[in-house]
Coordinates of N, CA and C in Angstrom, one line a residue:
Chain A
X1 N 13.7 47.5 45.3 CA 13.3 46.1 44.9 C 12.3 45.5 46.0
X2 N 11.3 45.3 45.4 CA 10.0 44.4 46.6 C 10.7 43.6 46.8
X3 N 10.7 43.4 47.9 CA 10.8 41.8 49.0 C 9.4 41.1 49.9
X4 N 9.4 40.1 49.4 CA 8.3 39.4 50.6 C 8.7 38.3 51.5
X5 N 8.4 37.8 52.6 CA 9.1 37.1 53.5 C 7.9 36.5 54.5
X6 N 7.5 35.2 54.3 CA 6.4 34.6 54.6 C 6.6 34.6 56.3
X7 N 6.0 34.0 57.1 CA 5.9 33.6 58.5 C 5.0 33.1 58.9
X8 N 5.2 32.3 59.9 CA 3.9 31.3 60.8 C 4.4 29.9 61.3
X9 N 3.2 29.4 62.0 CA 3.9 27.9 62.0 C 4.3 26.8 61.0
X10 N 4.9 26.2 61.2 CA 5.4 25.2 60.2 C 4.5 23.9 60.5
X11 N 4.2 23.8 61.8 CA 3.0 22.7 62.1 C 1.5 22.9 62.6
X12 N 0.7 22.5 61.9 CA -0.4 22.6 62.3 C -1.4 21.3 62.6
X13 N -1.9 21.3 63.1 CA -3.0 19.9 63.7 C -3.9 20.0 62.6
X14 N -4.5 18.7 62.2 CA -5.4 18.6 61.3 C -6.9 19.1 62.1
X15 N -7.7 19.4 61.2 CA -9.2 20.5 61.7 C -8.3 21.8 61.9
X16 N -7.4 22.0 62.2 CA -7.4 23.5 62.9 C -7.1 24.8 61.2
X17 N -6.8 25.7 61.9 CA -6.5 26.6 61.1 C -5.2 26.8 60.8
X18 N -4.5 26.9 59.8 CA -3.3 27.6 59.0 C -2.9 28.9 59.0
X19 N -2.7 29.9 59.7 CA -1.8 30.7 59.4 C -1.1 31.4 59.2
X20 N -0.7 32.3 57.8 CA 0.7 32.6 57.5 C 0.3 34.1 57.0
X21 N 1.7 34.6 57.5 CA 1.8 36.5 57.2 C 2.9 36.3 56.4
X22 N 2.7 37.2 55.4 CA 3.5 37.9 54.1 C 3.8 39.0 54.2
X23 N 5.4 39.4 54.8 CA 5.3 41.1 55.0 C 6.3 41.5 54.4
X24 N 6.3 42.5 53.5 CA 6.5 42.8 52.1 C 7.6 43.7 52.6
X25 N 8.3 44.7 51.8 CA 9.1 45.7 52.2 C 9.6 46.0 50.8
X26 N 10.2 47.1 50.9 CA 10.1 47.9 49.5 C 9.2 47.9 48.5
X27 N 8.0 47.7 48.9 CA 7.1 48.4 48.2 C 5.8 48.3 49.1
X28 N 4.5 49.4 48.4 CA 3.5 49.2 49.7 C 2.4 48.4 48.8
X29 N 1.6 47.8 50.0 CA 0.3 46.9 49.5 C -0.6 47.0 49.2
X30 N -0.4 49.0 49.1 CA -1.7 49.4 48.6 C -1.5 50.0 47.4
X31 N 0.2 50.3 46.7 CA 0.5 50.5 45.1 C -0.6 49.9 44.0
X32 N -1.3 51.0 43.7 CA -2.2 50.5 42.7 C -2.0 50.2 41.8
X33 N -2.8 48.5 41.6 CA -2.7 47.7 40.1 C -2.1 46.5 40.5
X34 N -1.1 46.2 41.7 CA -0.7 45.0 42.0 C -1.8 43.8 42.9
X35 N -1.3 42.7 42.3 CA -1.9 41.8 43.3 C -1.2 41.0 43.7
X36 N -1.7 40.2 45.3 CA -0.9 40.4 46.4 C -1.1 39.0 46.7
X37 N -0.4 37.6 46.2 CA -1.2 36.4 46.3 C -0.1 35.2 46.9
X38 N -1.3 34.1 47.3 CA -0.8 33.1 48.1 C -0.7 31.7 47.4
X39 N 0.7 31.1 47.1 CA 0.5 29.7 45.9 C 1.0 29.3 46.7
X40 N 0.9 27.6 46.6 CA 1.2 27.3 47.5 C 1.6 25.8 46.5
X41 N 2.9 24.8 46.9 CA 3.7 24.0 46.3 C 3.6 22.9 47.3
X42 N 3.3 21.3 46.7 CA 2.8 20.4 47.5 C 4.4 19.7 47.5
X43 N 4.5 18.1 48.0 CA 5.8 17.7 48.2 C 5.9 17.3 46.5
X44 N 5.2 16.6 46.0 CA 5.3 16.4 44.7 C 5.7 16.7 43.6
X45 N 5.6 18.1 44.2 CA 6.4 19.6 43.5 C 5.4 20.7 42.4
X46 N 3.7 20.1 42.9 CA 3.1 20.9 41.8 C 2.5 21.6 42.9
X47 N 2.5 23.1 41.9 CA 2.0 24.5 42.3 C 0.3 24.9 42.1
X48 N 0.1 25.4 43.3 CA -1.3 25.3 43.2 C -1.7 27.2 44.0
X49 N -2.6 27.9 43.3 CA -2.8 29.7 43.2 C -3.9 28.8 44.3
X50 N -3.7 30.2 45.4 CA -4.6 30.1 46.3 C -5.6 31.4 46.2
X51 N -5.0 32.2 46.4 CA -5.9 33.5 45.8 C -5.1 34.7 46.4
X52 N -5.9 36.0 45.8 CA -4.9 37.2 45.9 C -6.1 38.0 46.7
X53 N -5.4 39.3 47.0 CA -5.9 40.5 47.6 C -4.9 41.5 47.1
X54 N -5.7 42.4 46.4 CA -5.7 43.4 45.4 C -5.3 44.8 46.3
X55 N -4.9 45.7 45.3 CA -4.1 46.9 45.6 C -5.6 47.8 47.0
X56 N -7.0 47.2 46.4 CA -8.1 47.6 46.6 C -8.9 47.1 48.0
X57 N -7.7 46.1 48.3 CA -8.8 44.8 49.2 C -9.4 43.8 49.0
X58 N -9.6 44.2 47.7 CA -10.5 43.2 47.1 C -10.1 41.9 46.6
X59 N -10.9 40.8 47.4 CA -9.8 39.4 47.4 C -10.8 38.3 45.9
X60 N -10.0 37.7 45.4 CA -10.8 36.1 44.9 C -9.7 35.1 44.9
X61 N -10.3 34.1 45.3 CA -9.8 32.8 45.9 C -10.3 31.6 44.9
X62 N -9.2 30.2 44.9 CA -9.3 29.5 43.7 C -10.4 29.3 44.6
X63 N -11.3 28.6 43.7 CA -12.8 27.9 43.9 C -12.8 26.5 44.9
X64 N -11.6 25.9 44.5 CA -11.3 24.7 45.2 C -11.2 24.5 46.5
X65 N -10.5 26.0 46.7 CA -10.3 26.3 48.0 C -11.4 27.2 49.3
X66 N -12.2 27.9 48.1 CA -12.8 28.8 48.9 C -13.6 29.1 50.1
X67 N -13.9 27.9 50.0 CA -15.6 27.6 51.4 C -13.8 27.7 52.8
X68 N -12.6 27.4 52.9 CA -12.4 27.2 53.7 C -10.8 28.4 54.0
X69 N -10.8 29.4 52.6 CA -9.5 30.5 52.6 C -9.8 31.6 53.2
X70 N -9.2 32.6 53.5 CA -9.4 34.3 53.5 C -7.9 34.8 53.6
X71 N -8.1 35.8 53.1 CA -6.6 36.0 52.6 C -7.6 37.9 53.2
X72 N -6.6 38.6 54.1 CA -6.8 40.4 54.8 C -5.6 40.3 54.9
X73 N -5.5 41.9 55.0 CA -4.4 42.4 55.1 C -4.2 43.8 56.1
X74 N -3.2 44.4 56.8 CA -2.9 44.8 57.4 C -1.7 45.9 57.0
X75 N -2.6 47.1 56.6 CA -2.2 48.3 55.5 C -0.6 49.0 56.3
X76 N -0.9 49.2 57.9 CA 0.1 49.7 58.8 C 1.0 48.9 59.2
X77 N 1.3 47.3 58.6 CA 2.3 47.3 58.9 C 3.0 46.4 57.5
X78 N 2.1 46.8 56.1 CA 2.6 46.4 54.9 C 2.6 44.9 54.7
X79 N 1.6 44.1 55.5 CA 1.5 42.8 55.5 C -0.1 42.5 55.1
X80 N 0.2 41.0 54.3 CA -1.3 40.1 54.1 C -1.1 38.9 54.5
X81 N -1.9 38.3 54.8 CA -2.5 37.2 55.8 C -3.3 36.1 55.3
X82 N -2.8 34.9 55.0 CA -3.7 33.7 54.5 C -3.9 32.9 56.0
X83 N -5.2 32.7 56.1 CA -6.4 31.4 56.7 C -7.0 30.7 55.8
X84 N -6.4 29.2 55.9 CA -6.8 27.9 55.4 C -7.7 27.1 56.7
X85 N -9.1 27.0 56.9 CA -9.3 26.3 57.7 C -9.7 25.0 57.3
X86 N -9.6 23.7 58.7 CA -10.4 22.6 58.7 C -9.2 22.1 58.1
X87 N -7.6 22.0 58.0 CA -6.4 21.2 57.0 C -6.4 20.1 57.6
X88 N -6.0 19.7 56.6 CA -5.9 18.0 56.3 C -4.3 18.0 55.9
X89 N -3.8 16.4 55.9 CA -2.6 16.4 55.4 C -2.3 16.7 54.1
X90 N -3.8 17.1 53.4 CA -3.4 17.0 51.6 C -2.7 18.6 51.6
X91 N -3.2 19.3 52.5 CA -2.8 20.8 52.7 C -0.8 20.9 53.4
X92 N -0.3 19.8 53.5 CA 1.4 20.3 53.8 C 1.4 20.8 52.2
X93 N 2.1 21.8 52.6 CA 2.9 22.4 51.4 C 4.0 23.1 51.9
X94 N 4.2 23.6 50.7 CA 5.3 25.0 51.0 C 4.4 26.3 50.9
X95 N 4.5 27.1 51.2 CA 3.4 28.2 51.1 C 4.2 29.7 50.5
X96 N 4.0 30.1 49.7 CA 4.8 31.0 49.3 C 3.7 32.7 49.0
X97 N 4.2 33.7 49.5 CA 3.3 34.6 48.8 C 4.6 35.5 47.6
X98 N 3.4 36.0 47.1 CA 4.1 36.5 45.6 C 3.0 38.0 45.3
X99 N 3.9 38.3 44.5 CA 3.2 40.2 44.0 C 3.0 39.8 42.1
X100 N 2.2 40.1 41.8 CA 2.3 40.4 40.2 C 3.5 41.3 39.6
X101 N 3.7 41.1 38.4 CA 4.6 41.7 37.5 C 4.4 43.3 37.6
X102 N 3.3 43.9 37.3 CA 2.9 45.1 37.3 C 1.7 45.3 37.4
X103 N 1.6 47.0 37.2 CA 0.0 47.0 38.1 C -0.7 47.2 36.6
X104 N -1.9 46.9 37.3 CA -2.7 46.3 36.0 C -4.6 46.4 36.2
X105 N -4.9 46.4 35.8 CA -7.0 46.6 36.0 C -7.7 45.9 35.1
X106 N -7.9 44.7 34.9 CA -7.6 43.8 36.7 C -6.2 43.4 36.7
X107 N -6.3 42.6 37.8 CA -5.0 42.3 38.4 C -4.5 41.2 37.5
X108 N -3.4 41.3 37.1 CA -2.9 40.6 36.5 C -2.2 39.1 37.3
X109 N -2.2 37.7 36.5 CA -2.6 36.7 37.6 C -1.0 35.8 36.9
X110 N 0.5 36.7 37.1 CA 1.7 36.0 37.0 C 2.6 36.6 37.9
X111 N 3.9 36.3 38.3 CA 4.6 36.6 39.5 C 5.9 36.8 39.3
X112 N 6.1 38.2 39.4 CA 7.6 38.5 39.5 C 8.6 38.2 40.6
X113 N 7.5 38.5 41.8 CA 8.2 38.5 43.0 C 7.8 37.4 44.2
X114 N 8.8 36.7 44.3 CA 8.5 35.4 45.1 C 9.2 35.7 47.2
X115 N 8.2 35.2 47.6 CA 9.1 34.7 49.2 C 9.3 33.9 49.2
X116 N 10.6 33.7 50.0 CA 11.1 32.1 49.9 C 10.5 31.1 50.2
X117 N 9.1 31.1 50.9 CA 8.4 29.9 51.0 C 8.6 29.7 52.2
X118 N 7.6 28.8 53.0 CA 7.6 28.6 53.9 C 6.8 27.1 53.9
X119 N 7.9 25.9 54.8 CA 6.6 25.1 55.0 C 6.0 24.4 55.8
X120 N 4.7 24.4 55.6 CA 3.9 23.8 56.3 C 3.6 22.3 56.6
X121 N 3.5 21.3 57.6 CA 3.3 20.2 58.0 C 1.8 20.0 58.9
X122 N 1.2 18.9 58.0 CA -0.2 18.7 59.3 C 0.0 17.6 59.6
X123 N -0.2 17.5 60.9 CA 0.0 16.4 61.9 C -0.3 16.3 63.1
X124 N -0.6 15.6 63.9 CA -1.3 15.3 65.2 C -0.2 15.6 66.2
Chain B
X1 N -12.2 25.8 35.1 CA -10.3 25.6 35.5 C -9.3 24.8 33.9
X2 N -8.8 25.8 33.7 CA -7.8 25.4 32.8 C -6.4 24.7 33.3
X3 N -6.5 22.9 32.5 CA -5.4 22.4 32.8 C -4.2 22.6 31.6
X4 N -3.1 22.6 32.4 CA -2.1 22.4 31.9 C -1.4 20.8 31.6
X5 N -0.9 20.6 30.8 CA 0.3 19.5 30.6 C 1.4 19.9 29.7
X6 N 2.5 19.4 30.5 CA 4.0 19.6 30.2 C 4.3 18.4 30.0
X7 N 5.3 18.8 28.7 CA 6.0 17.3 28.1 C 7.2 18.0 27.5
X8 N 7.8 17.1 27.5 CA 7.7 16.1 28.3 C 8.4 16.2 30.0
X9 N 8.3 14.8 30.7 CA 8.0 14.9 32.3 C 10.0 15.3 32.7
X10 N 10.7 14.3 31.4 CA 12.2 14.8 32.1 C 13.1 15.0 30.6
X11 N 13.5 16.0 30.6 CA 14.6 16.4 29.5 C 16.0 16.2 29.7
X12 N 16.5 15.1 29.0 CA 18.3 14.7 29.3 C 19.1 15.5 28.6
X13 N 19.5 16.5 28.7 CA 20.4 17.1 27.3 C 22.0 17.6 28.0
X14 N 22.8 17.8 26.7 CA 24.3 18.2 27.8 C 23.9 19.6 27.3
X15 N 24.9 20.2 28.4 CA 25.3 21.9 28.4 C 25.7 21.9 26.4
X16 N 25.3 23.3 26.3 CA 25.2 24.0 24.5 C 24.2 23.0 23.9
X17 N 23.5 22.4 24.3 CA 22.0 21.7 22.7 C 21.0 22.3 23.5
X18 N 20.4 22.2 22.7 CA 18.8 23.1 22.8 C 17.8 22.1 23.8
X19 N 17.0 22.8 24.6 CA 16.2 22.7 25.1 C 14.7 23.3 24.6
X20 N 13.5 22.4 24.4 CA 12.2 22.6 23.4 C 11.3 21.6 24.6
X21 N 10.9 23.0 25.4 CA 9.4 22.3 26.6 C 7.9 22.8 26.0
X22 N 7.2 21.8 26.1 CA 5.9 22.0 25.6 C 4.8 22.4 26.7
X23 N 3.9 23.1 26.8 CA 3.1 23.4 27.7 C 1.5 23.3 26.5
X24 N 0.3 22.4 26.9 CA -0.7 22.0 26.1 C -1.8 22.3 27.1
X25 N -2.6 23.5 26.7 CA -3.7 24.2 27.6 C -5.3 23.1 27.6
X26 N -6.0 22.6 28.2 CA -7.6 21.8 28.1 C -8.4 22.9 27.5
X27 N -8.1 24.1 26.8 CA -8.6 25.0 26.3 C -8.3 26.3 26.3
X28 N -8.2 26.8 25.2 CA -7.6 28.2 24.8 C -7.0 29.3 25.9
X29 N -5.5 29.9 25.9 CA -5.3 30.8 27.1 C -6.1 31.6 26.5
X30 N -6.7 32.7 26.9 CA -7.1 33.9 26.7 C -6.0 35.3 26.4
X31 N -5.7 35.9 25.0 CA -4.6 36.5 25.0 C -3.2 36.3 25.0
X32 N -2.9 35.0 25.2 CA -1.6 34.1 25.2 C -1.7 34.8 26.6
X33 N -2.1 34.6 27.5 CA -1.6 34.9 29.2 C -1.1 33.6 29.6
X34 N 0.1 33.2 29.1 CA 1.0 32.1 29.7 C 2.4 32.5 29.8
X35 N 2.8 32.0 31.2 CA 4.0 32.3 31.4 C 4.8 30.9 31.9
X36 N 6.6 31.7 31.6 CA 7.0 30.1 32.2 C 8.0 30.9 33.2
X37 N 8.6 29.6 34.4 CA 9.1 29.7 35.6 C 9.9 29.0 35.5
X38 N 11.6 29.1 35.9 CA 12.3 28.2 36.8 C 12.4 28.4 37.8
X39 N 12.6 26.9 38.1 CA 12.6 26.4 39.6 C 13.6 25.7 40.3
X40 N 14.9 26.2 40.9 CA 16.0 25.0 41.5 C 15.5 24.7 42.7
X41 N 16.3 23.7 43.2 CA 16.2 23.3 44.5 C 16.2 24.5 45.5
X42 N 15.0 24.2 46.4 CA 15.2 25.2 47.9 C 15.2 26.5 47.5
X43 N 14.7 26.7 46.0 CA 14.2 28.1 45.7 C 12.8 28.4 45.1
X44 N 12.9 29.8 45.2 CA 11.0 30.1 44.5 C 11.1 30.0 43.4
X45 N 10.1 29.3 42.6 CA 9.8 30.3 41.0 C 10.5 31.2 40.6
X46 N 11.4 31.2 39.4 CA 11.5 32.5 38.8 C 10.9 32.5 37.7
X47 N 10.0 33.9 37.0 CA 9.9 34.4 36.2 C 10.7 34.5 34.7
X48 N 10.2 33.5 34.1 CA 11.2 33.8 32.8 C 10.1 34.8 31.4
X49 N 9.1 34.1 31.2 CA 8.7 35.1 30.6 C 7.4 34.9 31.2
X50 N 6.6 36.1 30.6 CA 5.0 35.9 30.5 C 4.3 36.6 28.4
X51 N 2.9 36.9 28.7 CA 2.0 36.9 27.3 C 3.0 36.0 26.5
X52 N 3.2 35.0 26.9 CA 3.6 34.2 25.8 C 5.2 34.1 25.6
X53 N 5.3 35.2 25.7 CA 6.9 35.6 24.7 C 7.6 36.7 25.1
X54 N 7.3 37.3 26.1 CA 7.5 38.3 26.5 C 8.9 38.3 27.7
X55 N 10.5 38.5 27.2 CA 11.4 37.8 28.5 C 10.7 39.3 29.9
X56 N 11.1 38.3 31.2 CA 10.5 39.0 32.0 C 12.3 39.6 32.1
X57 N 12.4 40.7 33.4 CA 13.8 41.8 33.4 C 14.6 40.5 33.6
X58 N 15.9 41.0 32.9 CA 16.6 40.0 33.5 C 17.3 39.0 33.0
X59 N 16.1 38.6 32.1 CA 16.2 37.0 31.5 C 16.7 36.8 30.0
X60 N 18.1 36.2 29.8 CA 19.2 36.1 28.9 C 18.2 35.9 27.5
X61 N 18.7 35.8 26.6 CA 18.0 35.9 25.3 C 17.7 34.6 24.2
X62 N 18.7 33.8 25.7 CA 18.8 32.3 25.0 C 17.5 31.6 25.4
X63 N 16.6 32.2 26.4 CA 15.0 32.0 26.3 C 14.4 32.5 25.6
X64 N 13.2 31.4 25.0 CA 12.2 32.0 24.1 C 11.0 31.2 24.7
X65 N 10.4 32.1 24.4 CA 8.8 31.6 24.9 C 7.6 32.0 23.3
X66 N 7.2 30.8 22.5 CA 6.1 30.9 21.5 C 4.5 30.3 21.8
X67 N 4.2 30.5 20.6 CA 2.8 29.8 21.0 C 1.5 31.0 21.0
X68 N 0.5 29.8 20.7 CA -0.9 30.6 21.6 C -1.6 30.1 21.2
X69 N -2.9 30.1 22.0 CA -4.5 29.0 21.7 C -4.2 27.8 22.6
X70 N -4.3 27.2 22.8 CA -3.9 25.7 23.4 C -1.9 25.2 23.2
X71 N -1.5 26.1 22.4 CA 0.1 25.0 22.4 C 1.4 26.1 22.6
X72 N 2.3 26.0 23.3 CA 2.7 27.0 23.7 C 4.3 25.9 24.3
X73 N 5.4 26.7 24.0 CA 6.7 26.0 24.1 C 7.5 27.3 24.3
X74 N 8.7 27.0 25.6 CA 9.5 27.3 25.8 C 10.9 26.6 24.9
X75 N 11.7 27.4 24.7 CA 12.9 27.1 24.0 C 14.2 28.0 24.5
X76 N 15.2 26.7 25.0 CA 16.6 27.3 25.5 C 17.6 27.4 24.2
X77 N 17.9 28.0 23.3 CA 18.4 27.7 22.3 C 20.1 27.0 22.8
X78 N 20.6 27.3 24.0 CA 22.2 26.3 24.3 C 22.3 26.8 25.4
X79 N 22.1 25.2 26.2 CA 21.8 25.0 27.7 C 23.5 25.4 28.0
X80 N 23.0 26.4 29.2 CA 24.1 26.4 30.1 C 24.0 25.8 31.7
X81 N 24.9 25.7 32.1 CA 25.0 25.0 33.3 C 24.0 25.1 34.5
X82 N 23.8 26.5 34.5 CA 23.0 27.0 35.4 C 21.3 27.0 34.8
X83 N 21.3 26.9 34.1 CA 20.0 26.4 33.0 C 19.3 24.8 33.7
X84 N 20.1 24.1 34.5 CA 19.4 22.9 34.4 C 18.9 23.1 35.8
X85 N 17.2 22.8 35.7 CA 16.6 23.0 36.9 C 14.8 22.8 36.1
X86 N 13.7 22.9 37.3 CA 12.2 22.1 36.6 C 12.0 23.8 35.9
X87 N 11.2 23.4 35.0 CA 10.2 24.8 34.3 C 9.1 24.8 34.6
X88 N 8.3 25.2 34.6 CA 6.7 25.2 34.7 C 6.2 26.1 34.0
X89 N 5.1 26.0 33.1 CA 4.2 26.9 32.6 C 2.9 27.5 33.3
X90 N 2.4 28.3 33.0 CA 1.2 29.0 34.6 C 0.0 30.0 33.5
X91 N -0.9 29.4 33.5 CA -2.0 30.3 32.8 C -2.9 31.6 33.3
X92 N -3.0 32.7 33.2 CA -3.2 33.3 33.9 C -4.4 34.3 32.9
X93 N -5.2 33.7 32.6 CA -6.4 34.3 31.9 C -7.0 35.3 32.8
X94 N -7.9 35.6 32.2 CA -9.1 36.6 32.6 C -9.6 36.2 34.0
X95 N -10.4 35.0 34.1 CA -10.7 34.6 35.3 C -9.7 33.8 36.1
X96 N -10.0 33.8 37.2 CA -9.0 32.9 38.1 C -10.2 31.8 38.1
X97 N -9.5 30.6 38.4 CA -7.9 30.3 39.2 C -7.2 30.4 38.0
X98 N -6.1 30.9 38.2 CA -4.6 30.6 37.3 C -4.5 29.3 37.8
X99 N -3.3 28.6 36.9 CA -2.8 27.6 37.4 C -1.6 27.5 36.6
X100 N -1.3 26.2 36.6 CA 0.4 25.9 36.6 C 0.3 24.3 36.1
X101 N 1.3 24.5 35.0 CA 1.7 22.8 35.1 C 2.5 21.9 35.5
X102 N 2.6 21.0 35.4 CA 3.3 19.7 36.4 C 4.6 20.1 36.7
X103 N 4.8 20.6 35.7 CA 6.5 20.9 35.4 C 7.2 19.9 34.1
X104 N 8.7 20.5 33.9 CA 9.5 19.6 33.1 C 10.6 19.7 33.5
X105 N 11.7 18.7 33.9 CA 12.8 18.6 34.7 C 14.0 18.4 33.9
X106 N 15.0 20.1 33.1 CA 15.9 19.6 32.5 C 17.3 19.3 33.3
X107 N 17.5 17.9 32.9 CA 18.5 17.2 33.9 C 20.2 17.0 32.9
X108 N 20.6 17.2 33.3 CA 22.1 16.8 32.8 C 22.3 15.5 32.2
X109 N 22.7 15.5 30.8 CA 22.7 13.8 30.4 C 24.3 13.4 31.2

């Protein structure tokens, strides 16, 4: 059974950068057909897809976000990696990464497998 | 970007009557690629179904997931206890961004 288990700071200074490692275990990051993504849940309680990185590397990021995301990953030690730069306070969330249901071409864009979340605070 | 809306915002029902959540797409899923999620307190998303109707592993039979094109509803046919908690529906078309709706919060009358 995949597990994922987010990490990083919980506080960050506004302008600065965000971030957070997702390191997976029982399964690998490079199983082809899954995608490998970062949603992220405001206090409000609505969910917002940040973007993924594929069995391949190959990443796309919501539009909204993109001038300021990058989501790599780190094959040896089964982990991926979101940078959010320039946050603001609209950016506290909870930050969660998640795997798709199955593997798929393309990547299929719903979530079987959740990390418990992690959250984040911007503040001075 | 395809929005979502959920209706309604809060469902009061007791344990055994049916639960009927609506999810209304700003234009067509592609394929019925909609799925729904619960959500308790201090937990992730779960997976209830996805393509519409499809229960994900796991998930009891008293979920149903219909619909497709713009109108799409989940249905608890007799809420159990552990049943009350937010849903959310999540579009996951061809192109990204996926997204998600507001939620619908079934609460204990």
């Amino acid at each position: 059974q995949v597990q994922l288990q987010e990490s990083g700071p919980g506080l960050v200074k506004p302008s600065q950068t965000l971030s957070l490692t997702c390191t997976v275990s029982g399964g690998s990051i490079t199983s082809g057909g899954y995608s490998w993504s970062w949603i992220r849940q405001f206090p409000g309680k609505g969910l917002e897809w940040i973007g993924y990185i594929w069995h391949s590397g190959s990443t796309s990021y919501n539009p909204s976000l993109k001038s300021r995301v990058s989501i790599s990953r780190d094959t040896s030690k089964n982990q991926f990696f979101l940078k959010l730069s320039s946050v603001t306070a609209a950016d506290a969330a909870v930050y969660y990464c998640a795997r798709s249901n199955r593997p798929a071409s393309p990547p299929e864009g719903y979530f079987r497998h959740w990390g418990q979340g992690t959250p984040v605070t911007v503040s001075s | 970007e395809i929005v979502l809306t959920q209706s309604p915002g809060t469902l009061s029902l007791s344990p055994g009557e049916r639960a009927t959540l609506s999810c209304r797409a700003s234009q067509s899923v592609s394929t019925s690629y909609l799925a729904w999620y619960q959500q308790k307190p201090g937990q992730a998303p779960r997976l209830l179904i996805y393509g519409a109707s499809t229960r994900a592993t796991g998930i009891p039979d008293r979920f149903r997931g219909s619909g497709s094109g713009t109108d799409f509803t989940l249905t608890i046919s007799r809420l159990e206890p552990e049943d009350f908690a937010v849903y959310y529906c999540q579009q996951y078309g061809n192109s990204p961004p996926w997204t998600f709706g507001q939620g619908t919060k079934v609460e204990i009358k």
